[in-house]
Amino acid sequence: MLTLRRVRSWLPLLQRTGRSHRMTAACKLHTPAHAVNTLLQPGHRGASAQQSRPVALSACRLSSTDDFTEKEEDEEDEDFLDDGEVEELFQQQVPANIGDGQHRVFIVHPDVKWGSRKQYLTTAELMLAEAVGLVNTLDNWKVVDKIILSTKTPEKKMIFGKGNFQTLTEKIRQTAGVTAVFVNVERLSPFSEREFEKAWGVKVFDRYSVVLHIFRCNARTKEAKLQISLAEIPLLRSRLKKGMANLDQQGGGARYIGGSGETLYEIQQRLLKEREMKICSALEKLKKKRNLLRSQRKHKEFPIISVLGYTNCGKTTLIKALTGDNCLQPRNQLFATLDVTVHAGQLPSHMTVLYVDTIGFLSQLPHQLIDSFTATLEDIKHSDLLVHVRDISHPDTVNQKVNVLNVLKNLQIPERLMSSVIEVHNKVDLLDNYQSADPGALPISALEERGLDLLKKVVEETIVTSTGKQILDLKVNLHSPQLSWLYKEATVQDVQVNADDGSAVVKVIISTAAHGRYKKLFGGR
């Protein structure tokens, strides 16, 4: 009965949706009891109940200097997941051992000497430093040692040659207190992970699992948790295969459960698939909702500026400086921002614009993880302008820029946006006598609010061009509602009153659509 209860632990989600295949006490387990218990125990390395990692999407939150607010609909679809269901999905399967308490981590960086996987724009030392930064982002995780080890065969299952692997194994075993090894590669195959754990006797992580765990720790909103849960599905499948391989070695992996005709592995695969479908369905509803919010912003004709860049480059600090939004609390931490938020600010002409704070990018992430960002990054495609923020004080800033541009290329950002990107060199306060090598880049310090006036001026000029807005002098009758209408629907820059005839010449920045409405309403007056 204990074994049966462990198998039933996979079913709460399906029972709630009415699609579960119920298992009764009459079912007989032909899989050896010790094998099933070993596979399903949460703490076991081969456990199928694996952890998920976060990728984030969030309903837009607006703070505004012009009393502009963007509200979600009060009523959600009846079949949309409530907070409790999302939390259950989020907590239901967490990859084993990755988030349990403290970890003392040994970091291994494979330095590829040649071939397609060699990194030419950065160094092994900088890549190792980033791996250390990822570990240090997590509470109760500590780097106890690290090593750069050369390899000529990174595509092989064991990554390193025999000699280097033996040297590495001895070093890990001789390091006191190691509880996990972080191999700084995009993804480890289930076979590689299993063999490394067998050789080193501790849990083994790759970049995918570590970054997902950072996301999970930072997830706050319903959307973020759903996208994290979706991003974890490939990791769960990978762990499931590894767990079944362990059972096969015990002679129990292909056993059938009762008369269902399904192996334990097939049941778990089916449950994962149904969980994935439910998450995707919920995210699709959220996507439609975001499209509605986006169309409402467009209807109000506020230009949208997406602020993007490598993680921890200072995007949130910059938006706070541009908008004066004290609700923003920047943190000096990788992936501090997981949810898309929208904040209103004013340009020198008093034009209201919306700044979109996006999730940070990172190098060497698998496609499955990038794909989970799609809903979050969809806002970038619908922007009027992109501002690319670079931490110019970072020694790896050139490589970081290339990684950001590659992600944008893979997202198929429209050429009109890519051709008008404003590049901002942030954190110049950390450099002595900084001189930009890029003539078009704007040097700033978001923290000290230096260089922001020029940035706002360039943003305004680019926005006026990219949105097709016009700068017009309109003569209005002060006894009519024309002036109040222009204040509401356009950006009024100047008003020259002629008291003699009760008129005024108003200088405005106005969209073509708003100008058309103006002429239709007041053209005959």
Coordinates of C-alpha atoms in Angstrom, one line a residue:
M1 CA 0.0 0.0 0.0
L2 CA 2.9 2.3 0.7
T3 CA 4.1 1.8 -2.9
L4 CA 0.6 2.4 -4.3
R5 CA 0.4 5.7 -2.4
R6 CA 3.7 6.8 -3.9
V7 CA 2.4 6.1 -7.4
R8 CA -0.8 7.9 -6.6
S9 CA 1.2 11.0 -5.6
W10 CA 1.4 11.8 -9.3
L11 CA -2.3 12.1 -9.7
P12 CA -3.7 15.2 -7.8
L13 CA -3.6 17.4 -10.9
L14 CA -5.4 14.9 -13.1
Q15 CA -8.0 14.2 -10.4
R16 CA -8.8 17.9 -10.2
T17 CA -9.3 18.2 -14.0
G18 CA -11.4 15.0 -14.2
R19 CA -9.0 13.4 -16.6
S20 CA -7.1 11.1 -14.3
H21 CA -6.9 7.4 -14.7
R22 CA -8.0 6.3 -11.2
M23 CA -6.0 3.6 -9.5
T24 CA -7.8 1.4 -7.0
A25 CA -6.6 -0.7 -4.2
A26 CA -7.4 -3.7 -6.3
C27 CA -4.5 -2.9 -8.6
K28 CA -1.5 -5.2 -8.1
L29 CA 2.0 -3.8 -8.6
H30 CA 4.2 -6.2 -10.5
T31 CA 7.2 -3.9 -10.2
P32 CA 9.4 -4.8 -7.3
A33 CA 8.4 -2.7 -4.3
H34 CA 11.9 -1.7 -3.5
A35 CA 12.4 -0.5 -7.0
V36 CA 9.3 1.7 -7.1
N37 CA 10.1 3.1 -3.7
T38 CA 13.6 4.0 -4.8
L39 CA 12.4 5.7 -8.0
L40 CA 9.7 7.7 -6.4
Q41 CA 11.4 8.9 -3.3
P42 CA 11.8 12.7 -3.6
G43 CA 15.3 12.7 -2.2
H44 CA 16.7 10.0 -4.5
R45 CA 19.0 11.0 -7.3
G46 CA 16.9 9.1 -9.8
A47 CA 13.7 10.4 -8.4
S48 CA 11.0 11.2 -10.9
A49 CA 9.5 13.9 -8.8
Q50 CA 11.8 16.5 -10.1
Q51 CA 12.0 20.2 -9.5
S52 CA 11.0 22.8 -11.9
R53 CA 12.8 26.0 -12.7
P54 CA 11.3 29.4 -13.5
V55 CA 10.8 31.4 -16.6
A56 CA 8.7 34.4 -16.2
L57 CA 5.8 36.2 -17.5
S58 CA 3.8 38.7 -15.6
A59 CA 0.7 40.8 -16.0
C60 CA 1.8 44.3 -16.6
R61 CA 1.9 46.6 -13.6
L62 CA 2.0 50.3 -14.3
S63 CA 3.0 53.1 -12.2
S64 CA 2.5 56.5 -13.7
T65 CA 3.5 60.1 -13.4
D66 CA 0.4 61.1 -15.2
D67 CA -2.2 59.2 -13.2
F68 CA -2.1 56.6 -16.1
T69 CA -3.1 53.2 -14.8
E70 CA -3.5 49.9 -16.6
K71 CA -5.8 47.5 -14.9
E72 CA -6.4 43.9 -15.6
E73 CA -9.9 42.7 -16.0
D74 CA -11.5 41.9 -12.7
E75 CA -13.2 38.8 -14.1
E76 CA -11.0 36.0 -15.3
D77 CA -12.1 33.1 -17.4
E78 CA -14.0 30.6 -15.3
D79 CA -11.7 27.7 -16.4
F80 CA -8.5 29.7 -15.7
L81 CA -6.3 28.3 -12.9
D82 CA -6.7 30.1 -9.6
D83 CA -3.7 30.9 -7.3
G84 CA -4.0 27.7 -5.4
E85 CA -3.9 25.5 -8.5
V86 CA -0.9 27.4 -9.9
E87 CA 0.9 27.1 -6.5
E88 CA 0.1 23.3 -6.5
L89 CA 1.5 23.0 -10.0
F90 CA 4.5 25.0 -9.0
Q91 CA 5.3 23.0 -5.9
Q92 CA 4.1 19.6 -7.2
Q93 CA 7.4 18.4 -8.7
V94 CA 10.6 20.0 -7.8
P95 CA 13.8 18.5 -9.2
A96 CA 15.3 16.4 -6.4
N97 CA 17.9 17.7 -4.0
I98 CA 18.6 21.0 -5.9
G99 CA 16.8 23.2 -3.5
D100 CA 17.0 21.2 -0.3
G101 CA 18.8 23.4 2.3
Q102 CA 22.4 24.3 1.8
H103 CA 24.8 23.3 -0.9
R104 CA 28.6 23.4 -0.9
V105 CA 29.4 23.5 -4.6
F106 CA 32.5 22.5 -6.5
I107 CA 32.4 24.3 -9.9
V108 CA 33.9 22.7 -13.0
H109 CA 34.3 24.8 -16.2
P110 CA 35.3 22.8 -19.3
D111 CA 37.6 24.9 -21.4
V112 CA 37.0 23.9 -25.0
K113 CA 40.3 24.3 -27.0
W114 CA 38.9 24.3 -30.5
G115 CA 35.8 23.6 -32.6
S116 CA 32.3 25.0 -32.8
R117 CA 31.9 25.1 -29.1
K118 CA 35.0 27.2 -28.4
Q119 CA 34.2 30.7 -27.1
Y120 CA 36.2 33.3 -29.0
L121 CA 34.7 36.5 -27.5
T122 CA 35.3 35.6 -23.8
T123 CA 37.7 33.7 -21.7
A124 CA 37.4 30.6 -19.5
E125 CA 38.2 32.7 -16.4
L126 CA 35.3 35.1 -17.1
M127 CA 32.9 32.2 -17.8
L128 CA 34.0 30.6 -14.5
A129 CA 33.4 33.9 -12.7
E130 CA 29.8 34.0 -14.1
A131 CA 29.2 30.5 -12.9
V132 CA 30.4 31.6 -9.4
G133 CA 28.0 34.5 -9.6
L134 CA 25.1 32.2 -10.4
V135 CA 25.9 30.0 -7.3
N136 CA 26.3 33.1 -5.1
T137 CA 22.9 34.4 -6.1
L138 CA 21.3 31.5 -4.2
D139 CA 20.8 31.7 -0.4
N140 CA 22.7 29.0 1.5
W141 CA 24.8 28.0 -1.5
K142 CA 28.5 28.4 -1.2
V143 CA 31.4 27.8 -3.7
V144 CA 34.0 25.7 -1.9
D145 CA 36.3 25.2 -4.9
K146 CA 36.5 25.7 -8.6
I147 CA 38.6 24.5 -11.5
I148 CA 39.1 25.2 -15.2
L149 CA 39.8 21.9 -17.0
S150 CA 40.7 21.8 -20.7
T151 CA 38.8 19.4 -23.1
K152 CA 39.1 18.6 -26.7
T153 CA 35.9 16.5 -26.7
P154 CA 33.1 18.5 -25.1
E155 CA 30.5 16.6 -27.2
K156 CA 31.5 13.3 -25.6
K157 CA 29.3 11.9 -22.8
M158 CA 32.0 12.2 -20.2
I159 CA 33.2 15.6 -21.6
F160 CA 36.8 15.2 -20.5
G161 CA 39.5 12.7 -21.5
K162 CA 40.4 9.9 -19.2
G163 CA 43.3 11.5 -17.6
N164 CA 41.6 14.9 -16.9
F165 CA 38.5 13.1 -15.7
Q166 CA 40.5 11.0 -13.2
T167 CA 42.3 14.2 -12.0
L168 CA 39.0 16.0 -11.5
T169 CA 37.4 13.0 -9.7
E170 CA 40.4 12.9 -7.2
K171 CA 40.2 16.6 -6.6
I172 CA 36.4 16.6 -5.9
R173 CA 36.8 13.6 -3.5
Q174 CA 39.6 15.3 -1.7
T175 CA 37.6 18.6 -1.2
A176 CA 36.0 18.5 2.2
G177 CA 32.2 19.0 2.5
V178 CA 31.3 19.0 -1.2
T179 CA 27.5 18.3 -1.6
A180 CA 27.2 19.2 -5.3
V181 CA 29.2 19.7 -8.5
F182 CA 28.2 22.4 -11.0
V183 CA 29.4 21.5 -14.5
N184 CA 29.3 24.8 -16.3
V185 CA 27.7 23.6 -19.6
E186 CA 24.3 24.3 -21.1
R187 CA 22.8 20.8 -20.6
L188 CA 24.1 17.5 -19.4
S189 CA 22.6 14.4 -20.8
P190 CA 20.9 12.0 -18.4
F191 CA 23.7 9.5 -19.1
S192 CA 26.5 12.1 -18.3
E193 CA 24.7 13.2 -15.1
R194 CA 24.2 9.6 -13.9
E195 CA 27.9 8.7 -14.6
F196 CA 29.2 11.9 -12.9
E197 CA 27.1 11.3 -9.8
K198 CA 28.2 7.7 -9.7
A199 CA 31.9 8.8 -9.9
W200 CA 31.7 11.7 -7.5
G201 CA 29.1 10.6 -5.1
V202 CA 27.2 13.9 -5.0
K203 CA 24.5 15.7 -6.9
V204 CA 25.5 17.2 -10.3
F205 CA 24.0 20.3 -11.9
D206 CA 24.3 22.1 -15.2
R207 CA 23.5 25.7 -16.2
Y208 CA 20.0 24.8 -17.1
S209 CA 19.2 23.4 -13.7
V210 CA 21.0 26.1 -11.7
V211 CA 19.4 29.0 -13.6
L212 CA 16.0 27.4 -13.3
H213 CA 16.5 27.1 -9.6
I214 CA 17.4 30.8 -9.4
F215 CA 14.2 31.6 -11.3
R216 CA 12.2 29.4 -9.0
C217 CA 13.5 31.2 -5.9
N218 CA 12.7 34.6 -7.4
A219 CA 9.2 33.8 -8.8
R220 CA 6.4 35.8 -7.3
T221 CA 3.5 36.1 -9.8
K222 CA 1.2 33.5 -11.1
E223 CA 2.6 34.0 -14.6
A224 CA 6.2 33.5 -13.5
K225 CA 5.4 30.3 -11.7
L226 CA 3.5 28.9 -14.7
Q227 CA 6.4 29.6 -17.1
I228 CA 8.9 28.2 -14.6
S229 CA 6.8 25.0 -14.3
L230 CA 6.7 24.8 -18.1
A231 CA 10.5 25.3 -18.4
E232 CA 11.1 22.5 -15.9
I233 CA 9.2 19.8 -17.9
P234 CA 12.3 18.9 -20.1
L235 CA 14.3 18.6 -16.9
L236 CA 11.7 16.4 -15.3
R237 CA 11.7 14.1 -18.4
S238 CA 15.4 13.9 -18.3
R239 CA 15.4 12.9 -14.6
L240 CA 12.7 10.4 -15.3
K241 CA 14.8 8.7 -18.0
K242 CA 17.7 8.6 -15.6
G243 CA 15.6 7.2 -12.8
M244 CA 14.2 4.4 -15.1
A245 CA 17.7 3.6 -16.2
N246 CA 18.5 3.0 -12.6
L247 CA 15.5 0.7 -12.2
D248 CA 16.4 -1.2 -15.3
Q249 CA 19.7 -2.0 -13.7
Q250 CA 17.8 -3.4 -10.8
G251 CA 15.6 -5.5 -13.1
G252 CA 12.4 -3.6 -12.5
G253 CA 12.1 -0.8 -15.0
A254 CA 9.8 -2.3 -17.6
R255 CA 7.2 -3.8 -15.2
Y256 CA 3.5 -3.3 -15.7
I257 CA 1.0 -2.0 -13.2
G258 CA -2.0 -4.2 -12.7
G259 CA -4.1 -4.7 -15.8
S260 CA -3.6 -1.2 -17.1
G261 CA -1.2 -2.2 -19.8
E262 CA 1.0 0.7 -18.9
T263 CA 4.5 0.5 -17.4
L264 CA 5.4 2.7 -14.5
Y265 CA 7.5 4.8 -16.9
E266 CA 4.6 5.2 -19.3
I267 CA 2.3 6.4 -16.5
Q268 CA 4.8 9.0 -15.4
Q269 CA 5.3 10.2 -18.9
R270 CA 1.6 10.5 -19.5
L271 CA 1.2 12.5 -16.2
L272 CA 4.0 14.8 -17.2
K273 CA 2.4 15.3 -20.7
E274 CA -1.0 16.1 -19.1
R275 CA 0.6 18.5 -16.7
E276 CA 2.4 20.2 -19.6
M277 CA -0.8 20.6 -21.5
K278 CA -2.6 22.2 -18.5
I279 CA 0.2 24.7 -18.0
C280 CA 0.3 25.6 -21.7
S281 CA -3.5 26.1 -21.7
A282 CA -3.2 28.4 -18.8
L283 CA -0.4 30.4 -20.4
E284 CA -2.3 30.7 -23.6
K285 CA -5.1 32.4 -21.7
L286 CA -2.6 34.7 -20.1
K287 CA -1.2 35.5 -23.5
K288 CA -4.6 36.5 -24.8
K289 CA -5.0 38.7 -21.7
R290 CA -1.6 40.3 -22.3
N291 CA -2.6 41.0 -25.9
L292 CA -5.7 42.7 -24.6
L293 CA -3.7 44.9 -22.2
R294 CA -1.2 45.6 -25.1
S295 CA -4.0 46.7 -27.4
Q296 CA -5.4 49.0 -24.6
R297 CA -2.0 50.6 -24.3
K298 CA -1.9 51.1 -28.1
H299 CA -5.4 52.6 -28.1
K300 CA -4.2 55.2 -25.6
E301 CA -1.3 55.8 -28.0
F302 CA 1.4 55.9 -25.4
P303 CA 4.8 54.9 -27.0
I304 CA 6.2 51.7 -25.6
I305 CA 10.0 51.5 -24.9
S306 CA 11.4 48.1 -23.9
V307 CA 14.5 48.3 -21.8
L308 CA 16.6 45.1 -22.2
G309 CA 20.1 43.8 -21.6
Y310 CA 22.2 41.1 -20.0
T311 CA 21.2 40.2 -16.5
N312 CA 22.3 42.6 -13.8
C313 CA 23.2 45.4 -16.3
G314 CA 21.1 48.0 -14.5
K315 CA 17.8 48.0 -16.4
T316 CA 15.6 48.4 -13.3
T317 CA 17.8 51.1 -11.9
L318 CA 17.7 53.0 -15.2
I319 CA 13.9 52.8 -15.4
K320 CA 13.6 54.0 -11.8
A321 CA 15.8 57.0 -12.6
L322 CA 13.8 57.8 -15.8
T323 CA 10.4 57.6 -14.2
G324 CA 11.0 58.5 -10.5
D325 CA 9.0 55.4 -9.6
N326 CA 10.1 54.7 -6.0
C327 CA 8.2 51.4 -6.0
L328 CA 11.0 49.9 -8.0
Q329 CA 13.6 48.3 -5.8
P330 CA 16.6 47.3 -7.9
R331 CA 18.9 44.5 -6.6
N332 CA 22.5 43.8 -7.4
Q333 CA 21.6 40.2 -8.2
L334 CA 21.4 38.0 -11.3
F335 CA 17.8 37.6 -12.5
A336 CA 16.4 40.0 -9.9
T337 CA 13.6 40.8 -12.4
L338 CA 11.6 37.9 -13.6
D339 CA 8.3 39.6 -14.4
V340 CA 7.5 42.1 -17.1
T341 CA 6.5 45.4 -15.5
V342 CA 5.4 48.7 -17.2
H343 CA 6.2 52.1 -15.8
A344 CA 5.1 55.5 -17.1
G345 CA 7.5 58.4 -17.5
Q346 CA 7.7 61.8 -19.2
L347 CA 10.1 63.0 -21.9
P348 CA 11.3 66.6 -22.1
S349 CA 8.3 67.5 -24.3
H350 CA 6.0 66.2 -21.6
M351 CA 5.1 63.3 -23.8
T352 CA 4.1 60.3 -21.7
V353 CA 5.9 57.0 -22.6
L354 CA 5.8 53.5 -21.1
Y355 CA 9.0 51.8 -20.1
V356 CA 8.9 48.0 -20.1
D357 CA 11.3 46.3 -17.7
T358 CA 12.2 42.9 -19.1
I359 CA 13.9 39.8 -17.8
G360 CA 17.7 39.8 -18.2
F361 CA 19.5 37.6 -20.8
L362 CA 22.3 35.1 -20.1
S363 CA 24.7 33.3 -22.3
Q364 CA 24.8 29.5 -23.0
L365 CA 21.1 28.8 -22.2
P366 CA 19.4 25.8 -24.0
H367 CA 16.6 26.5 -26.5
Q368 CA 14.0 24.9 -24.3
L369 CA 14.7 27.6 -21.7
I370 CA 14.6 30.4 -24.2
D371 CA 11.3 29.1 -25.6
S372 CA 9.8 29.4 -22.2
F373 CA 10.6 33.1 -22.2
T374 CA 8.5 33.6 -25.3
A375 CA 5.4 35.0 -23.6
T376 CA 7.5 37.4 -21.5
L377 CA 9.6 38.6 -24.4
E378 CA 6.6 39.0 -26.7
D379 CA 6.3 42.6 -25.5
I380 CA 9.6 43.4 -27.0
K381 CA 8.3 42.7 -30.5
H382 CA 5.4 45.1 -30.0
S383 CA 7.5 48.0 -28.7
D384 CA 8.1 51.3 -30.5
L385 CA 11.7 51.5 -29.4
L386 CA 14.3 49.2 -27.8
V387 CA 16.9 50.5 -25.3
H388 CA 19.8 48.1 -24.9
V389 CA 21.6 48.6 -21.6
R390 CA 25.1 47.4 -21.2
D391 CA 27.2 47.2 -18.1
I392 CA 30.2 48.8 -19.6
S393 CA 32.3 48.2 -16.5
H394 CA 32.0 44.4 -16.9
P395 CA 35.1 42.8 -18.3
D396 CA 32.9 40.5 -20.5
T397 CA 30.7 43.4 -21.8
V398 CA 31.5 42.7 -25.5
N399 CA 30.5 39.0 -25.2
Q400 CA 27.4 40.0 -23.3
K401 CA 26.3 42.4 -26.1
V402 CA 26.7 39.6 -28.7
N403 CA 24.6 37.3 -26.6
V404 CA 21.8 39.8 -26.2
L405 CA 21.8 40.5 -30.0
N406 CA 21.7 36.8 -30.7
V407 CA 18.7 36.3 -28.5
L408 CA 16.9 39.2 -30.2
K409 CA 17.7 37.7 -33.6
N410 CA 16.3 34.3 -32.5
L411 CA 13.2 36.0 -31.3
Q412 CA 12.8 37.5 -34.8
I413 CA 12.5 41.0 -33.7
P414 CA 11.3 43.2 -36.6
E415 CA 14.0 45.0 -38.5
R416 CA 12.4 48.4 -37.9
L417 CA 13.2 47.9 -34.2
M418 CA 16.6 46.4 -34.6
S419 CA 17.7 49.3 -36.8
S420 CA 16.7 51.9 -34.3
V421 CA 18.1 50.4 -31.0
I422 CA 19.5 52.9 -28.6
E423 CA 22.7 51.5 -27.0
V424 CA 23.3 52.7 -23.5
H425 CA 26.7 52.3 -21.7
N426 CA 25.7 52.1 -18.0
K427 CA 27.9 52.1 -14.9
V428 CA 30.4 54.6 -16.2
D429 CA 30.8 55.8 -12.6
L430 CA 32.8 52.6 -12.0
L431 CA 35.4 53.5 -14.7
D432 CA 38.1 56.2 -14.7
N433 CA 37.9 58.6 -17.7
Y434 CA 35.6 56.5 -19.7
Q435 CA 35.7 57.0 -23.5
S436 CA 33.2 55.2 -25.6
A437 CA 34.6 53.3 -28.6
D438 CA 31.1 53.2 -30.1
P439 CA 30.2 56.7 -31.4
G440 CA 26.4 56.1 -31.2
A441 CA 26.4 54.8 -27.7
L442 CA 25.2 57.0 -24.8
P443 CA 27.4 56.8 -21.6
I444 CA 25.3 57.1 -18.4
S445 CA 25.3 56.2 -14.7
A446 CA 21.7 55.2 -13.8
L447 CA 22.7 55.0 -10.2
E448 CA 24.1 58.6 -10.1
E449 CA 21.5 59.8 -12.7
R450 CA 24.3 61.0 -15.0
G451 CA 23.7 61.4 -18.8
L452 CA 19.9 60.9 -18.5
D453 CA 18.9 64.3 -20.1
L454 CA 20.7 63.4 -23.3
L455 CA 19.2 59.9 -23.2
K456 CA 15.7 61.3 -22.9
K457 CA 16.3 63.7 -25.7
V458 CA 17.5 60.9 -28.0
V459 CA 14.6 58.7 -27.0
E460 CA 12.2 61.5 -27.8
E461 CA 13.6 62.2 -31.2
T462 CA 13.6 58.5 -32.1
I463 CA 10.1 57.9 -30.8
V464 CA 8.7 60.8 -32.8
T465 CA 10.3 59.3 -35.9
S466 CA 9.4 55.7 -35.3
T467 CA 5.8 56.3 -34.3
G468 CA 5.0 58.6 -37.1
K469 CA 4.0 61.4 -34.8
Q470 CA 3.8 64.9 -36.1
I471 CA 4.9 68.2 -34.5
L472 CA 2.2 70.7 -35.5
D473 CA 1.1 74.3 -34.7
L474 CA -2.7 74.2 -34.4
K475 CA -4.9 77.3 -34.0
V476 CA -7.7 76.7 -31.5
N477 CA -10.7 78.6 -30.3
L478 CA -10.4 79.1 -26.6
H479 CA -14.2 79.1 -26.2
S480 CA -14.4 75.6 -27.6
P481 CA -13.2 72.3 -26.0
Q482 CA -10.3 72.1 -28.6
L483 CA -7.5 72.9 -26.1
S484 CA -8.7 70.5 -23.4
W485 CA -9.1 67.8 -26.1
L486 CA -5.5 68.3 -27.2
Y487 CA -4.2 68.1 -23.7
K488 CA -6.0 64.8 -23.3
E489 CA -5.2 63.2 -26.7
A490 CA -1.8 64.7 -27.6
T491 CA 1.3 66.2 -26.1
V492 CA 1.0 70.0 -25.7
Q493 CA 4.4 71.6 -25.8
D494 CA 3.5 75.3 -26.0
V495 CA 0.4 77.6 -26.0
Q496 CA 0.6 81.1 -27.5
V497 CA -2.6 83.0 -26.5
N498 CA -4.1 85.8 -28.6
A499 CA -6.4 87.5 -26.1
D500 CA -7.9 89.9 -28.8
D501 CA -9.8 87.2 -30.6
G502 CA -10.0 84.5 -28.0
S503 CA -7.7 82.1 -29.8
A504 CA -4.4 80.4 -29.3
V505 CA -1.7 78.7 -31.4
V506 CA -0.9 75.4 -29.8
K507 CA 2.3 73.4 -30.5
V508 CA 1.6 69.7 -30.2
I509 CA 3.1 66.3 -30.8
I510 CA 0.2 64.3 -32.1
S511 CA -0.2 60.9 -33.9
T512 CA -1.7 60.7 -37.3
A513 CA -4.8 58.9 -36.0
A514 CA -5.4 61.5 -33.2
H515 CA -4.9 64.3 -35.7
G516 CA -7.5 62.7 -38.0
R517 CA -10.0 62.6 -35.1
Y518 CA -9.2 66.2 -34.2
K519 CA -10.0 67.4 -37.8
K520 CA -13.2 65.3 -37.8
L521 CA -14.3 66.9 -34.5
F522 CA -13.1 70.5 -35.0
G523 CA -12.2 70.9 -38.6
G524 CA -15.3 72.9 -39.4
R525 CA -14.8 75.3 -36.4

